[in-house]
Amino acid sequence: MIGIILYRPEKPANVGNIIRTCMATEAKLYIIGPLSFSLTTKELQRAGMDYIKESDFVIYENYEVFLKDFEDKNIYYVTRYSNNLYSSFDYSRVDEEIYFMFGRESTGIPHDILRKNINKTVRIPMTISARSLNLSNSVAIVLYEALRQRKFYGLATYETIKGENFLEEEVKND
């Protein structure tokens, strides 16, 4: 199981996109509050579409409450301050629970949390003039690396709604 943890996210559209990504990959989403927006916000609903009803997420009141459930979990902390590339860790064991924590759009994960977990911090490489990537894009990048290492276990690797050979059939009928 792969879990995505959002530390006090600020933008409902990002959370909606992340809910959609988690639903599509069977990742579980954990959101640490307090939140500065309502989960019924139009932006969140628009970004998450109808996937919000089918998604699996838990909201924690604050970090202290979250820690009671997660103090012994295998968490990687995604931050620009790390010297470890997100792709340099081995996430390939399908039976292993792993979690990726992402910080607030404006300030990231608090530095005291990062300092306590410095060996489990990871970064996404980017140009030296960039401070950060969009939160929902960052989640997708890191999550799909873990899924790739697990050979996309449990996910469809072909078109399941219109049929596995849908495109080839379209070409034949042209």
Tab-separated table of C-alpha atoms in Angstrom:
chain	number	residue	atom	x	y	z
A	1	MET	CA	0.000	0.000	0.000
A	2	ILE	CA	1.154	3.483	-0.838
A	3	GLY	CA	-0.107	6.450	1.136
A	4	ILE	CA	0.064	10.142	0.314
A	5	ILE	CA	0.145	12.559	3.255
A	6	LEU	CA	-0.638	16.238	2.786
A	7	TYR	CA	0.522	18.524	5.580
A	8	ARG	CA	-1.994	21.391	5.872
A	9	PRO	CA	-2.633	21.951	2.154
A	10	GLU	CA	-3.841	25.421	1.184
A	11	LYS	CA	-5.306	25.100	-2.303
A	12	PRO	CA	-8.521	23.150	-2.811
A	13	ALA	CA	-7.816	22.589	-6.518
A	14	ASN	CA	-4.546	20.826	-5.647
A	15	VAL	CA	-6.293	18.625	-3.098
A	16	GLY	CA	-8.996	17.771	-5.649
A	17	ASN	CA	-6.377	16.780	-8.216
A	18	ILE	CA	-4.529	14.697	-5.613
A	19	ILE	CA	-7.749	12.952	-4.564
A	20	ARG	CA	-8.309	12.052	-8.215
A	21	THR	CA	-4.720	10.782	-8.615
A	22	CYS	CA	-4.951	8.720	-5.429
A	23	MET	CA	-8.253	7.191	-6.488
A	24	ALA	CA	-6.834	6.283	-9.925
A	25	THR	CA	-3.792	4.592	-8.375
A	26	GLU	CA	-5.421	3.033	-5.303
A	27	ALA	CA	-3.209	5.134	-3.049
A	28	LYS	CA	-4.708	6.175	0.262
A	29	LEU	CA	-4.739	9.876	1.073
A	30	TYR	CA	-4.171	11.350	4.535
A	31	ILE	CA	-4.721	15.058	5.086
A	32	ILE	CA	-3.344	16.818	8.151
A	33	GLY	CA	-5.289	19.888	9.222
A	34	PRO	CA	-6.352	22.323	10.170
A	35	LEU	CA	-7.523	23.177	6.670
A	36	SER	CA	-8.042	26.730	5.449
A	37	PHE	CA	-10.898	25.654	3.137
A	38	SER	CA	-13.931	23.401	3.157
A	39	LEU	CA	-13.977	20.038	1.401
A	40	THR	CA	-17.181	21.173	-0.279
A	41	THR	CA	-15.376	24.035	-2.037
A	42	LYS	CA	-16.310	24.274	-5.732
A	43	GLU	CA	-12.634	24.270	-6.788
A	44	LEU	CA	-11.995	21.017	-4.928
A	45	GLN	CA	-15.149	19.407	-6.340
A	46	ARG	CA	-14.269	20.541	-9.884
A	47	ALA	CA	-10.719	19.217	-9.709
A	48	GLY	CA	-11.676	15.979	-7.979
A	49	MET	CA	-14.709	15.441	-10.212
A	50	ASP	CA	-16.846	12.444	-9.305
A	51	TYR	CA	-13.758	10.613	-8.013
A	52	ILE	CA	-14.149	12.271	-4.619
A	53	LYS	CA	-17.104	9.990	-3.801
A	54	GLU	CA	-15.026	6.903	-4.626
A	55	SER	CA	-11.788	8.027	-2.973
A	56	ASP	CA	-10.283	6.785	0.255
A	57	PHE	CA	-8.995	9.604	2.442
A	58	VAL	CA	-8.708	10.445	6.117
A	59	ILE	CA	-8.479	13.915	7.637
A	60	TYR	CA	-6.531	14.470	10.853
A	61	GLU	CA	-7.337	17.470	13.017
A	62	ASN	CA	-3.637	18.330	13.438
A	63	TYR	CA	-0.119	16.884	13.294
A	64	GLU	CA	-0.165	15.655	16.892
A	65	VAL	CA	-3.297	13.551	16.274
A	66	PHE	CA	-1.769	12.266	13.009
A	67	LEU	CA	1.416	11.174	14.822
A	68	LYS	CA	-0.532	8.882	17.134
A	69	ASP	CA	-1.351	6.688	14.108
A	70	PHE	CA	1.857	7.212	12.135
A	71	GLU	CA	4.825	7.400	14.510
A	72	ASP	CA	6.160	3.972	13.422
A	73	LYS	CA	5.301	4.171	9.696
A	74	ASN	CA	7.756	4.256	6.796
A	75	ILE	CA	7.371	7.887	5.677
A	76	TYR	CA	9.423	9.736	3.073
A	77	TYR	CA	9.342	13.534	3.360
A	78	VAL	CA	9.361	15.387	0.037
A	79	THR	CA	11.232	18.683	0.301
A	80	ARG	CA	13.490	20.902	-1.758
A	81	TYR	CA	15.977	20.872	1.140
A	82	SER	CA	16.913	17.209	0.745
A	83	ASN	CA	20.041	15.955	-0.996
A	84	ASN	CA	18.404	12.571	-1.713
A	85	LEU	CA	16.641	12.118	-5.030
A	86	TYR	CA	13.155	10.630	-4.762
A	87	SER	CA	14.137	8.036	-7.386
A	88	SER	CA	17.158	6.784	-5.423
A	89	PHE	CA	15.133	4.812	-2.857
A	90	ASP	CA	13.795	1.286	-3.327
A	91	TYR	CA	9.986	1.256	-3.168
A	92	SER	CA	9.606	-2.011	-5.117
A	93	ARG	CA	8.252	-4.315	-2.406
A	94	VAL	CA	4.510	-4.575	-3.047
A	95	ASP	CA	3.901	-5.925	0.468
A	96	GLU	CA	5.607	-2.930	2.105
A	97	GLU	CA	3.555	0.048	3.275
A	98	ILE	CA	5.185	3.327	2.305
A	99	TYR	CA	4.022	6.892	2.699
A	100	PHE	CA	5.073	10.175	1.109
A	101	MET	CA	4.488	13.428	2.969
A	102	PHE	CA	4.134	16.698	1.082
A	103	GLY	CA	4.042	20.121	2.708
A	104	ARG	CA	2.015	23.269	2.335
A	105	GLU	CA	2.144	25.062	-0.982
A	106	SER	CA	3.578	28.209	0.633
A	107	THR	CA	5.984	26.847	3.252
A	108	GLY	CA	6.430	23.095	2.741
A	109	ILE	CA	6.852	20.662	5.619
A	110	PRO	CA	7.919	22.371	8.874
A	111	HIS	CA	11.687	22.216	9.320
A	112	ASP	CA	11.464	20.621	12.771
A	113	ILE	CA	9.695	17.617	11.186
A	114	LEU	CA	12.313	17.465	8.417
A	115	ARG	CA	15.239	17.672	10.866
A	116	LYS	CA	13.851	14.737	12.892
A	117	ASN	CA	13.558	12.658	9.715
A	118	ILE	CA	16.511	13.915	7.665
A	119	ASN	CA	17.502	10.441	6.407
A	120	LYS	CA	14.028	9.925	4.932
A	121	THR	CA	13.840	13.242	3.070
A	122	VAL	CA	13.698	13.237	-0.733
A	123	ARG	CA	13.705	15.872	-3.433
A	124	ILE	CA	12.515	16.195	-7.013
A	125	PRO	CA	15.314	17.621	-9.191
A	126	MET	CA	14.587	20.918	-10.934
A	127	THR	CA	16.417	23.899	-12.332
A	128	ILE	CA	18.411	25.967	-9.844
A	129	SER	CA	16.156	29.001	-10.327
A	130	ALA	CA	12.943	27.130	-9.363
A	131	ARG	CA	11.757	27.056	-5.762
A	132	SER	CA	9.101	24.391	-6.191
A	133	LEU	CA	6.730	22.501	-8.444
A	134	ASN	CA	2.954	22.439	-8.175
A	135	LEU	CA	1.857	20.232	-5.261
A	136	SER	CA	-0.415	17.937	-7.260
A	137	ASN	CA	2.275	17.506	-9.939
A	138	SER	CA	4.841	16.661	-7.260
A	139	VAL	CA	2.552	14.018	-5.776
A	140	ALA	CA	2.054	12.452	-9.208
A	141	ILE	CA	5.791	12.397	-9.971
A	142	VAL	CA	6.775	10.679	-6.728
A	143	LEU	CA	3.756	8.357	-6.572
A	144	TYR	CA	4.281	7.106	-10.116
A	145	GLU	CA	7.958	6.395	-9.425
A	146	ALA	CA	6.918	4.113	-6.565
A	147	LEU	CA	4.253	2.517	-8.774
A	148	ARG	CA	6.763	2.053	-11.597
A	149	GLN	CA	9.156	0.294	-9.246
A	150	ARG	CA	6.272	-1.977	-8.221
A	151	LYS	CA	5.622	-2.687	-11.915
A	152	PHE	CA	2.242	-0.936	-11.598
A	153	TYR	CA	0.968	-3.827	-9.491
A	154	GLY	CA	-2.837	-3.888	-9.381
A	155	LEU	CA	-3.249	-1.187	-12.028
A	156	ALA	CA	-4.542	-1.642	-15.577
A	157	THR	CA	-1.781	-1.333	-18.148
A	158	TYR	CA	-4.215	-1.394	-21.078
A	159	GLU	CA	-7.534	0.253	-21.967
A	160	THR	CA	-10.245	-1.454	-19.916
A	161	ILE	CA	-13.337	0.624	-20.703
A	162	LYS	CA	-13.347	0.517	-24.518
A	163	GLY	CA	-11.315	-2.656	-24.825
A	164	GLU	CA	-7.666	-3.651	-24.866
A	165	ASN	CA	-7.298	-3.311	-28.650
A	166	PHE	CA	-9.546	-0.275	-29.067
A	167	LEU	CA	-7.055	1.825	-31.021
A	168	GLU	CA	-5.996	-1.035	-33.300
A	169	GLU	CA	-9.676	-1.731	-34.072
A	170	GLU	CA	-10.206	1.940	-34.904
A	171	VAL	CA	-7.268	1.836	-37.330
A	172	LYS	CA	-8.704	-1.312	-38.986
A	173	ASN	CA	-12.068	0.383	-39.460
A	174	ASP	CA	-10.614	3.537	-41.090
